mmCIF file with all atom_site columns, C-alpha atoms and ligand atoms in Angstrom:
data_model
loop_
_atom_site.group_PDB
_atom_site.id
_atom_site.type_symbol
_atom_site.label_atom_id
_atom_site.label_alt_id
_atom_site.label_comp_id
_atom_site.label_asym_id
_atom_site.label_entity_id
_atom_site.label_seq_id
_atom_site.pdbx_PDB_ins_code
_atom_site.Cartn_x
_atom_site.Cartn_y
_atom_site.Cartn_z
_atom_site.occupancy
_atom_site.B_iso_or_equiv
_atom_site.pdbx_formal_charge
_atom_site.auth_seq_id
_atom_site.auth_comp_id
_atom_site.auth_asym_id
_atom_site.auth_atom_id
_atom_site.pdbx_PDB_model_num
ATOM   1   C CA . UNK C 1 1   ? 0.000   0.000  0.000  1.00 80.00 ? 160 UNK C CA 1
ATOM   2   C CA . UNK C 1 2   ? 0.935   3.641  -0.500 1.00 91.00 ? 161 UNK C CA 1
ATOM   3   C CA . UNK C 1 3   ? 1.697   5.527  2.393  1.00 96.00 ? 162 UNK C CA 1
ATOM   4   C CA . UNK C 1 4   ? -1.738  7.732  3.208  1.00 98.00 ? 163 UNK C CA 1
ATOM   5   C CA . UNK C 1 5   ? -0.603  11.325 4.395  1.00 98.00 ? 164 UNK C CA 1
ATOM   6   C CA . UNK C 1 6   ? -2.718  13.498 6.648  1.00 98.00 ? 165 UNK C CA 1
ATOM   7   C CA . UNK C 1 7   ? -2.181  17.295 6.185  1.00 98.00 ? 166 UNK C CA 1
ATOM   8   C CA . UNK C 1 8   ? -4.249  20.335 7.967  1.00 98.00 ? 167 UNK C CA 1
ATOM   9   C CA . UNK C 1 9   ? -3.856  23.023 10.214 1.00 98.00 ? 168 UNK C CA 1
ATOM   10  C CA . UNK C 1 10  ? -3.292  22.359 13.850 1.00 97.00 ? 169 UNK C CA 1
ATOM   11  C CA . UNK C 1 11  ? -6.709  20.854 15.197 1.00 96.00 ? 170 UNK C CA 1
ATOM   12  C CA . UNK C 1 12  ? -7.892  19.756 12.497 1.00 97.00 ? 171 UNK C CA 1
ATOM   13  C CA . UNK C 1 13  ? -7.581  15.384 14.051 1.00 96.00 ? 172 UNK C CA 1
ATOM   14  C CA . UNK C 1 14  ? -4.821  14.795 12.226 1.00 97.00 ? 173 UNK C CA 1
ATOM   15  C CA . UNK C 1 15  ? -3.233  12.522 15.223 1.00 97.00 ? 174 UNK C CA 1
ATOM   16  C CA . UNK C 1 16  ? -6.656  10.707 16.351 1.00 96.00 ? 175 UNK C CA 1
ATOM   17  C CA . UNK C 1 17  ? -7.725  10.493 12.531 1.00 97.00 ? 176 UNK C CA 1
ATOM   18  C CA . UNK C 1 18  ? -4.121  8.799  11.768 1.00 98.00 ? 177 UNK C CA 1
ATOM   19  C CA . UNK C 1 19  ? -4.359  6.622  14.720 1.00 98.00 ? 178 UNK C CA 1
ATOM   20  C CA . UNK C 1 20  ? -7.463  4.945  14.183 1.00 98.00 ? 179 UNK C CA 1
ATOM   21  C CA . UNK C 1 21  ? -6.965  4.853  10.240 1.00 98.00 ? 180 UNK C CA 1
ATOM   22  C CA . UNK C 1 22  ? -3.311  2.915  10.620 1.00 98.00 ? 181 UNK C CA 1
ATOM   23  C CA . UNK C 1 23  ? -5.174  0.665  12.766 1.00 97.00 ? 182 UNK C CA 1
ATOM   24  C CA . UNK C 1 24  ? -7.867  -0.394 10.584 1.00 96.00 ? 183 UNK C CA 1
ATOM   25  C CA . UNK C 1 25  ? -6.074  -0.252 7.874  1.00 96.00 ? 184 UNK C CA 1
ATOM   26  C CA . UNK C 1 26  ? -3.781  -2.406 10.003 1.00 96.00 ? 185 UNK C CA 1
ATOM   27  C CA . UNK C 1 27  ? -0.035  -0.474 9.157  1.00 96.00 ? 186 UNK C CA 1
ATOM   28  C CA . UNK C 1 28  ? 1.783   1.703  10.728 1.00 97.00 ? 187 UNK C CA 1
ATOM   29  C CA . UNK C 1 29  ? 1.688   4.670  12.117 1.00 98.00 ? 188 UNK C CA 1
ATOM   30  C CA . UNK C 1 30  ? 4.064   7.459  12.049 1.00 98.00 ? 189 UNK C CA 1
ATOM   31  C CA . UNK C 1 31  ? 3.093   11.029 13.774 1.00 98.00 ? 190 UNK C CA 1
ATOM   32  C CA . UNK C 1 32  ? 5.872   13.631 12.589 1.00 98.00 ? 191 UNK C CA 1
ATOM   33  C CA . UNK C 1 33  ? 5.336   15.634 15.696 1.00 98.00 ? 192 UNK C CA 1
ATOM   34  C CA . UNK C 1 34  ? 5.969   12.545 17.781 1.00 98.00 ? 193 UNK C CA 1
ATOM   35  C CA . UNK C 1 35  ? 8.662   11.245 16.290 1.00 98.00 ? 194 UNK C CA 1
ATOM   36  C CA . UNK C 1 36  ? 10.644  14.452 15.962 1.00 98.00 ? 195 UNK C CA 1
ATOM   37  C CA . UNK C 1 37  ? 9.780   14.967 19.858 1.00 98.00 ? 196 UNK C CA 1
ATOM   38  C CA . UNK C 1 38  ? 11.563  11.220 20.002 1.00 98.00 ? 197 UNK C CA 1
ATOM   39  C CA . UNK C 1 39  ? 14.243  11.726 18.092 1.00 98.00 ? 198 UNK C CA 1
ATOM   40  C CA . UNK C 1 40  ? 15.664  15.075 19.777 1.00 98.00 ? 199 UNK C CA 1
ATOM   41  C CA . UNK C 1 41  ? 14.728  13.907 23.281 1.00 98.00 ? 200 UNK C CA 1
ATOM   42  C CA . UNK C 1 42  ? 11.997  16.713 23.961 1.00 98.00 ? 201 UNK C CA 1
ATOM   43  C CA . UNK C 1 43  ? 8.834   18.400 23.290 1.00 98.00 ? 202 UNK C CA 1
ATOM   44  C CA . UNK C 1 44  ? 8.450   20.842 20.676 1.00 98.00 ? 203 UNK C CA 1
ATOM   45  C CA . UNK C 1 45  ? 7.674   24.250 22.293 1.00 97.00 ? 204 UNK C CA 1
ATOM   46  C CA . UNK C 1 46  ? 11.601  23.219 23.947 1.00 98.00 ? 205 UNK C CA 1
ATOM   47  C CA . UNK C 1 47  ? 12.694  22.941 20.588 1.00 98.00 ? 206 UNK C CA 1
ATOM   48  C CA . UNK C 1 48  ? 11.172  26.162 19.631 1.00 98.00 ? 207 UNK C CA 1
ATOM   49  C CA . UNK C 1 49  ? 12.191  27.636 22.306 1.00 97.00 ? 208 UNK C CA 1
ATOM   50  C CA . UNK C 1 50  ? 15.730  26.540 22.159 1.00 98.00 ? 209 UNK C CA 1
ATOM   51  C CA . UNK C 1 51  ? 16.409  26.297 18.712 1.00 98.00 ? 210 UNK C CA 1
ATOM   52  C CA . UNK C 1 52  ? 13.785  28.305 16.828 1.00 98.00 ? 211 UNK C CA 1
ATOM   53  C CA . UNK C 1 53  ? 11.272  27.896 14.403 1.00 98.00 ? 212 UNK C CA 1
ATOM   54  C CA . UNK C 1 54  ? 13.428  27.314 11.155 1.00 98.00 ? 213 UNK C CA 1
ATOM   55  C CA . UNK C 1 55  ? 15.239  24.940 13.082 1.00 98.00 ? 214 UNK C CA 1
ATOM   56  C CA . UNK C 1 56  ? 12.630  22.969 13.842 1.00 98.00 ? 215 UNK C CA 1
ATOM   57  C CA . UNK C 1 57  ? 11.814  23.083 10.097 1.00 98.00 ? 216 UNK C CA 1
ATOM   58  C CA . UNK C 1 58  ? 14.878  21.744 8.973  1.00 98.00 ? 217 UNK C CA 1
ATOM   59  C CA . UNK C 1 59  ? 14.045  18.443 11.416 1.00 98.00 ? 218 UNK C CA 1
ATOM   60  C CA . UNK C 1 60  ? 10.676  18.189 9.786  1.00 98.00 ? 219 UNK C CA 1
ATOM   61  C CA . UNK C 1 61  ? 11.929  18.271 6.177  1.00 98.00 ? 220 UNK C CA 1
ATOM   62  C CA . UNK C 1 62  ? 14.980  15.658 7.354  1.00 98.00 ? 221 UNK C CA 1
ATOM   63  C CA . UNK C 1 63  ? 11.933  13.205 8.609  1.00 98.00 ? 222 UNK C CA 1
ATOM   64  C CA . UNK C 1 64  ? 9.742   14.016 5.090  1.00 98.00 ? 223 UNK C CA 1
ATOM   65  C CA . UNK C 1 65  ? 13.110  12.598 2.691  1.00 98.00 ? 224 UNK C CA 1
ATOM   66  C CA . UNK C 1 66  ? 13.437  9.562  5.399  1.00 98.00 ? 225 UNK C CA 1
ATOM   67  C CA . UNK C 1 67  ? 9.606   8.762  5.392  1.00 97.00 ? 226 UNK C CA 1
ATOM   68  C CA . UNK C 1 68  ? 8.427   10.014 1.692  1.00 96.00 ? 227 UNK C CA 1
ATOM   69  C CA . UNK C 1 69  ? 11.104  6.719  1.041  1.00 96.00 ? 228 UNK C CA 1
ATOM   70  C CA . UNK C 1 70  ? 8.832   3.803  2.806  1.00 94.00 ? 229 UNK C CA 1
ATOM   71  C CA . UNK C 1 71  ? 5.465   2.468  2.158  1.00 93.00 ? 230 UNK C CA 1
ATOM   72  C CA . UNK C 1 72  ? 2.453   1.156  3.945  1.00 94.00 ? 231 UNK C CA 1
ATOM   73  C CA . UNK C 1 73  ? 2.127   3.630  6.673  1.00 97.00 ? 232 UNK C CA 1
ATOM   74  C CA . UNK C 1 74  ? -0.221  6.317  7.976  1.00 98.00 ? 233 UNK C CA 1
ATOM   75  C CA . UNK C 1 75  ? 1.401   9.624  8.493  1.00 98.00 ? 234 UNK C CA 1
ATOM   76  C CA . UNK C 1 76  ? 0.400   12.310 9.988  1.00 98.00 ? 235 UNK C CA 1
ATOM   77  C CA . UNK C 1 77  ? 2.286   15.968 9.318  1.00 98.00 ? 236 UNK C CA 1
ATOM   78  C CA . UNK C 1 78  ? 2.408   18.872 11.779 1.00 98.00 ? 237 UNK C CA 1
ATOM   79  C CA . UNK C 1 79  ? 0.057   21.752 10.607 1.00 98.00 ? 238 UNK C CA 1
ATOM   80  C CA . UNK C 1 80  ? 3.325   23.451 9.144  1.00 98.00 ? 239 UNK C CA 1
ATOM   81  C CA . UNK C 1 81  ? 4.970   20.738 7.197  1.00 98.00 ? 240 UNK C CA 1
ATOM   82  C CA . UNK C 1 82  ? 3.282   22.029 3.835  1.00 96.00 ? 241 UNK C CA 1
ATOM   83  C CA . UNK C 1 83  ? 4.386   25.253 4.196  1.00 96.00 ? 242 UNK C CA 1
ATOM   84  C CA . UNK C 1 84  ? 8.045   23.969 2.344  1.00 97.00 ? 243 UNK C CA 1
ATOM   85  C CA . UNK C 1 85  ? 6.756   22.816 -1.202 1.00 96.00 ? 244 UNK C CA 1
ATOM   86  C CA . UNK C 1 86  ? 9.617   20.006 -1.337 1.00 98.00 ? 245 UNK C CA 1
ATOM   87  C CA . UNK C 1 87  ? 8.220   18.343 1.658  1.00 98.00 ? 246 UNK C CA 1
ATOM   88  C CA . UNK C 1 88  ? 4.356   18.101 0.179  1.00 97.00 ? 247 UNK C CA 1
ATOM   89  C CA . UNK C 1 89  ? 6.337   17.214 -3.517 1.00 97.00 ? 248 UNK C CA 1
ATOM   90  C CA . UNK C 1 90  ? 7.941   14.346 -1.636 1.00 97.00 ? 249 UNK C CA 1
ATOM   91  C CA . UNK C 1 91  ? 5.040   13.301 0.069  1.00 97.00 ? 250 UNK C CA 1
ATOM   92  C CA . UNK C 1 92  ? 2.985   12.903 -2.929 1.00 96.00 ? 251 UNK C CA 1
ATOM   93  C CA . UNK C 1 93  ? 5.253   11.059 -4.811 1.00 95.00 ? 252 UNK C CA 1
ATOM   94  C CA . UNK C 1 94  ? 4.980   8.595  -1.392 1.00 95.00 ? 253 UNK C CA 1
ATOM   95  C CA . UNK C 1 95  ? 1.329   8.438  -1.553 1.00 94.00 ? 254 UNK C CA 1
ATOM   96  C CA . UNK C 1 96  ? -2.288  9.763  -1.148 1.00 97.00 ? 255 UNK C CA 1
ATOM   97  C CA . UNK C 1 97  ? -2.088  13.161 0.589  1.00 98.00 ? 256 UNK C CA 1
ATOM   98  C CA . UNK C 1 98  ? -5.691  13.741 2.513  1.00 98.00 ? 257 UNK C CA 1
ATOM   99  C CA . UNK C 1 99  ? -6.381  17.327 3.393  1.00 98.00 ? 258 UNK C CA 1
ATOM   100 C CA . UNK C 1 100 ? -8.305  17.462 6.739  1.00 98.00 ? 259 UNK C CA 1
ATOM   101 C CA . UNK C 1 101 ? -10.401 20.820 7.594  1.00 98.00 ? 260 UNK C CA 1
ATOM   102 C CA . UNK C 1 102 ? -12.425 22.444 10.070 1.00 98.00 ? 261 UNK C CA 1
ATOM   103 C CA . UNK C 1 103 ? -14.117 25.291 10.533 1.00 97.00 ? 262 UNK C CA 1
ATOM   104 C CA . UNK C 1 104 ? -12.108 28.151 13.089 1.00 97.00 ? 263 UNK C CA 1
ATOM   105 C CA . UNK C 1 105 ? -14.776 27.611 16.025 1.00 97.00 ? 264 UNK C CA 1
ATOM   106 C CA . UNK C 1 106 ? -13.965 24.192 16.160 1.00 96.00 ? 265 UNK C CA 1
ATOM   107 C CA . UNK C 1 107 ? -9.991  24.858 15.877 1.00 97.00 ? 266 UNK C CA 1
ATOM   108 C CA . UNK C 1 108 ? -10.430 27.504 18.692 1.00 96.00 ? 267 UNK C CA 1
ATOM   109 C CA . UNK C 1 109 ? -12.064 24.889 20.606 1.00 95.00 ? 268 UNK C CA 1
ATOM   110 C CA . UNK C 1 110 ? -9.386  21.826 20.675 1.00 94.00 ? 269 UNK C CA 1
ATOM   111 C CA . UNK C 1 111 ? -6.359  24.274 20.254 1.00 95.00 ? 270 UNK C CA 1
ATOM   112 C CA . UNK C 1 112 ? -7.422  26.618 23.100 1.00 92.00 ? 271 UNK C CA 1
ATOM   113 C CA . UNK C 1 113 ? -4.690  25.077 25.737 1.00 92.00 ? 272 UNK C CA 1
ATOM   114 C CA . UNK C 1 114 ? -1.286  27.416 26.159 1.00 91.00 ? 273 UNK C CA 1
ATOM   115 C CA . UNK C 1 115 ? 1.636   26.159 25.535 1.00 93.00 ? 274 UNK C CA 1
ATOM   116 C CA . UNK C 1 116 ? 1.405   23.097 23.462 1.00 94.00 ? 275 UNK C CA 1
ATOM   117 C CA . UNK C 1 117 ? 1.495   25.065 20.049 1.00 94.00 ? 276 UNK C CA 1
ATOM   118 C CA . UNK C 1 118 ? 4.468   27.795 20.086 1.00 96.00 ? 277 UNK C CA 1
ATOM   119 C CA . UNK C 1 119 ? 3.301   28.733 16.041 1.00 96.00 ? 278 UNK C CA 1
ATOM   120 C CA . UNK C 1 120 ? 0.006   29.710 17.567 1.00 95.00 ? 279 UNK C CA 1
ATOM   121 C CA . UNK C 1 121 ? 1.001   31.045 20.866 1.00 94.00 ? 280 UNK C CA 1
ATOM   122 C CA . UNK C 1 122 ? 3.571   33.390 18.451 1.00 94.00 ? 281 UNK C CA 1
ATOM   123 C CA . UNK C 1 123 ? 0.836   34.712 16.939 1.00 94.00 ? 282 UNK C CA 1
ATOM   124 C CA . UNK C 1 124 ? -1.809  35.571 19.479 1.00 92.00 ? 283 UNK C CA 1
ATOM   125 C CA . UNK C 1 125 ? -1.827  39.054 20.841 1.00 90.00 ? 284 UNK C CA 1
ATOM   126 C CA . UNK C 1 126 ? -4.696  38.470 23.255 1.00 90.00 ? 285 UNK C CA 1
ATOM   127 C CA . UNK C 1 127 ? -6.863  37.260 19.928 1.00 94.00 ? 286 UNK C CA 1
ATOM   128 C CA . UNK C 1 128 ? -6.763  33.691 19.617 1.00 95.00 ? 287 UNK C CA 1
ATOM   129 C CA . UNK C 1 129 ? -9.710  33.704 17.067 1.00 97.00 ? 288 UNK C CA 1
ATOM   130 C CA . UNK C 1 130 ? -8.022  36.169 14.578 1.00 97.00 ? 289 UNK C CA 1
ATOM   131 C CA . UNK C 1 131 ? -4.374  34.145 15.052 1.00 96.00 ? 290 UNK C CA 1
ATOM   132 C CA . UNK C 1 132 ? -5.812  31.115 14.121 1.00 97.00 ? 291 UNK C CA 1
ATOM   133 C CA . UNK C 1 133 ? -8.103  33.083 10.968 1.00 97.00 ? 292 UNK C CA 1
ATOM   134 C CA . UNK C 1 134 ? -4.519  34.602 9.758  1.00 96.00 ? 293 UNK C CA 1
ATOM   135 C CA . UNK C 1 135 ? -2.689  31.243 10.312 1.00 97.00 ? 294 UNK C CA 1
ATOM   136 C CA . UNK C 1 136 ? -5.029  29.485 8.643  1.00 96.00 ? 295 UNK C CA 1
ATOM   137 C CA . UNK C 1 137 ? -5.497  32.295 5.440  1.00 96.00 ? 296 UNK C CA 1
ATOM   138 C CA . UNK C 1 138 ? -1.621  31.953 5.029  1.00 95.00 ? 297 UNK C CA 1
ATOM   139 C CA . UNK C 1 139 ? -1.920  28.470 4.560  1.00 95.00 ? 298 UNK C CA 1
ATOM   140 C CA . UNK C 1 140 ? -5.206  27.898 3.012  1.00 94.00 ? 299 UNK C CA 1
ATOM   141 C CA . UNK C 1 141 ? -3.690  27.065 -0.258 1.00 95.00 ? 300 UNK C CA 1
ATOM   142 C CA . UNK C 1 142 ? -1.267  24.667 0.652  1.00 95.00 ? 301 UNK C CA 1
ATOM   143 C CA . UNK C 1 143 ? -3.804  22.466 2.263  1.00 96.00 ? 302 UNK C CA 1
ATOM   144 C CA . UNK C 1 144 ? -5.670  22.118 -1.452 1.00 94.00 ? 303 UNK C CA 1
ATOM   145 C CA . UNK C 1 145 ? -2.950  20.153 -2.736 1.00 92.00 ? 304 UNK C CA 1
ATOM   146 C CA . UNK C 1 146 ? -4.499  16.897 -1.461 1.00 97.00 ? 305 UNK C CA 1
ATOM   147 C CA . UNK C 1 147 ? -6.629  13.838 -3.502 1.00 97.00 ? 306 UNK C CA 1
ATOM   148 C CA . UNK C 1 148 ? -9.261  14.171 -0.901 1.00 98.00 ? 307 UNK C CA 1
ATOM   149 C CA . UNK C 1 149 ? -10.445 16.810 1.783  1.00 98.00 ? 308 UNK C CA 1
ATOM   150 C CA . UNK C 1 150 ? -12.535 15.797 4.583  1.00 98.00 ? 309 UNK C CA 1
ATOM   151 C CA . UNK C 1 151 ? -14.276 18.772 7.069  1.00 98.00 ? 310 UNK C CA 1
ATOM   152 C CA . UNK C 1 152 ? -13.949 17.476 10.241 1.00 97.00 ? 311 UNK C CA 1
ATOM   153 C CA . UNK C 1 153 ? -16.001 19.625 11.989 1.00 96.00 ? 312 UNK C CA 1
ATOM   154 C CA . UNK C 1 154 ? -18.704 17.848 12.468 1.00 95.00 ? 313 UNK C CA 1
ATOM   155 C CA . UNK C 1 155 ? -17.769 14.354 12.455 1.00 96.00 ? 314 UNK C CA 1
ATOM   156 C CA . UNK C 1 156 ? -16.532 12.023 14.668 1.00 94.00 ? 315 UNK C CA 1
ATOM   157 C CA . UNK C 1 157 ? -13.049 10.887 14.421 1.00 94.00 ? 316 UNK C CA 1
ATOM   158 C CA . UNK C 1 158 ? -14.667 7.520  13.286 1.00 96.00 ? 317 UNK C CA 1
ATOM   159 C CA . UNK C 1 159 ? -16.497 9.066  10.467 1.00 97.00 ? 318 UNK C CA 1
ATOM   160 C CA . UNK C 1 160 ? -13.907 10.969 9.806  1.00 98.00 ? 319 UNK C CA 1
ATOM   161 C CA . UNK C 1 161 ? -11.822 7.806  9.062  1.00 98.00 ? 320 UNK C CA 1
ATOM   162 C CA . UNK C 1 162 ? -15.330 5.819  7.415  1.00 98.00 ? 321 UNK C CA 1
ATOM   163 C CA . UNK C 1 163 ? -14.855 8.186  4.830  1.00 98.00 ? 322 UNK C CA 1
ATOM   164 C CA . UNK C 1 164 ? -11.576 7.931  3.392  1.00 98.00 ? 323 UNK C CA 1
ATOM   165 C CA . UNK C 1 165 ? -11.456 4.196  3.759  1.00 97.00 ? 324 UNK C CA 1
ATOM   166 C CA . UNK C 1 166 ? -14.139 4.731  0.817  1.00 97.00 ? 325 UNK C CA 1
ATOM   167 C CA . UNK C 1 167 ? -12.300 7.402  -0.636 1.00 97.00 ? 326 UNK C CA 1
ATOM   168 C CA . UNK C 1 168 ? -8.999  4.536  -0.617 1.00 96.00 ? 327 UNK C CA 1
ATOM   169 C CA . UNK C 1 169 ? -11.935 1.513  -2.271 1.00 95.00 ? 328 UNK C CA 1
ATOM   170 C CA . UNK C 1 170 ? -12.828 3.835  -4.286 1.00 94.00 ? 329 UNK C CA 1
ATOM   171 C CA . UNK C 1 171 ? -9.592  4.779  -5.631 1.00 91.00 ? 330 UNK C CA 1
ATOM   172 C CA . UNK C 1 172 ? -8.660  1.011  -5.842 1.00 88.00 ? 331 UNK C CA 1
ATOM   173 C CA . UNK C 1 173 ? -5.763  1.505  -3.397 1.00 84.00 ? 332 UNK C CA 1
ATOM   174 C CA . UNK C 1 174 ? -7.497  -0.849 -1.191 1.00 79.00 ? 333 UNK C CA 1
ATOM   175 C CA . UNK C 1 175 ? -8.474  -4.543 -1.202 1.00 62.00 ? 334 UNK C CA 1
ATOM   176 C CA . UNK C 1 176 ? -10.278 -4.738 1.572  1.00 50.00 ? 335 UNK C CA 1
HETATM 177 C C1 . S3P M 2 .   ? 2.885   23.504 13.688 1.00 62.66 ? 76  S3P M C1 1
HETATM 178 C C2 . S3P M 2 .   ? 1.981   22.535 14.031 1.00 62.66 ? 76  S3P M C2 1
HETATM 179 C C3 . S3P M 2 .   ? 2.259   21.507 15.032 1.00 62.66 ? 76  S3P M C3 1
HETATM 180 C C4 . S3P M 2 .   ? 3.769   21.265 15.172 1.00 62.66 ? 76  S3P M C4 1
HETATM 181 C C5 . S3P M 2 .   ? 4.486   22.545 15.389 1.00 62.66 ? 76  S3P M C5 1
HETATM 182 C C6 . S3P M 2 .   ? 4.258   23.548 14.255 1.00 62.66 ? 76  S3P M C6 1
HETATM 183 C C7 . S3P M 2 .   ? 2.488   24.521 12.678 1.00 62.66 ? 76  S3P M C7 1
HETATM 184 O O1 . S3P M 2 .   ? 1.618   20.299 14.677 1.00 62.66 ? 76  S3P M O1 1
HETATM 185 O O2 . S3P M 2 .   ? 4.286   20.603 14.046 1.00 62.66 ? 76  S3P M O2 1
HETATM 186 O O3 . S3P M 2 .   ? 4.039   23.072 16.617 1.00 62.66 ? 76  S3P M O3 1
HETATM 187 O O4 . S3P M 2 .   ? 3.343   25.263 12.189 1.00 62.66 ? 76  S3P M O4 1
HETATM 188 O O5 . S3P M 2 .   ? 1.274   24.560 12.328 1.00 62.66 ? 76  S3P M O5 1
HETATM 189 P P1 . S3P M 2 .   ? 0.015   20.025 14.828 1.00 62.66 ? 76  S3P M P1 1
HETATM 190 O O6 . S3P M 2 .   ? -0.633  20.467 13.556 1.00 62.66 ? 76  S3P M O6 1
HETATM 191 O O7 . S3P M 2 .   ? -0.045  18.543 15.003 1.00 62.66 ? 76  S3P M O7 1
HETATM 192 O O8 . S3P M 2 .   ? -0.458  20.787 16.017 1.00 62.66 ? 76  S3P M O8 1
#
């Protein structure tokens, strides 16, 4: 199987979507932020904090090259991994890139805790609504470069994963 790559701005499920799609698809599962938080030995706002922002985007285009090369997994990409064309160029050539959405209520909602997302907490003067609104029209664009977009605003994580399991039959990249 092709590797099946989740893109989308932060809170949009990429890591619960990923999770329970690897597992019924029954391959593995490889979360970028995770494993970059692995492979360095901390969490990411330390890395931010330490090292900076481009920094941490030369670790996330290193991991792209090393994963864009296997097959058969689930990955899911931080919300800024598009932002570098190469990486979503690689990523295609790897597999089916699925765009997940949701609307900026629902974002504001499961991204509201401090602390966890130093892009976010950069950009929030007191507003979180409008730093997520100019995040997200920054990167609106790069998040249409996907075979399939799924609005996960209203759906459960499960139905959220139902639907590009058909997406995948329907494509023929499944045999199940
Ligand atoms: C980022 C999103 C984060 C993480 C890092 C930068 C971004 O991932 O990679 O904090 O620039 O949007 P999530 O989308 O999983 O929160």
């Amino acid at each position: 199987m092709k590797n099946v790559v989740l893109i989308g701005f932060m809170g949009t499920g990429k890591t619960s979507t990923g999770k329970m799609l690897a597992s019924r698809l029954g391959c593995a599962f490889v979360d970028m932020d995770v494993k970059i938080e692995e492979e360095q030995g901390k969490p990411i706002p330390q890395i931010f904090a330490e090292e900076g922002e481009a920094h941490f985007r030369v670790l996330e285009r290193d991991l792209v090259q090393r994963l864009a090369k296997r097959q058969n997994a689930v990955i899911s990409t931080g919300g800024g991994t598009v932002k570098d064309a190469r990486n979503i160029a690689d990523l295609q050539k790897s597999g089916v890139i699925v765009a997940l959405t949701a609307s900026v209520d629902a974002i504001l909602e499961r991204t509201s805790t401090r602390g966890e997302r130093p892009v976010l907490d950069k950009e929030d003067k007191g507003d979180r609504r409008h730093a997520i609104e100019t995040l997200m029209a920054e990167r609106k664009n790069m998040y249409k470069q996907a075979n399939l977009t799924v609005d996960t605003s209203d759906l459960s994580p499960l139905q959220v994963v139902e639907t590009i399991l058909r997406f995948l039959k329907s494509r023929g990249l499944l045999h199940a």
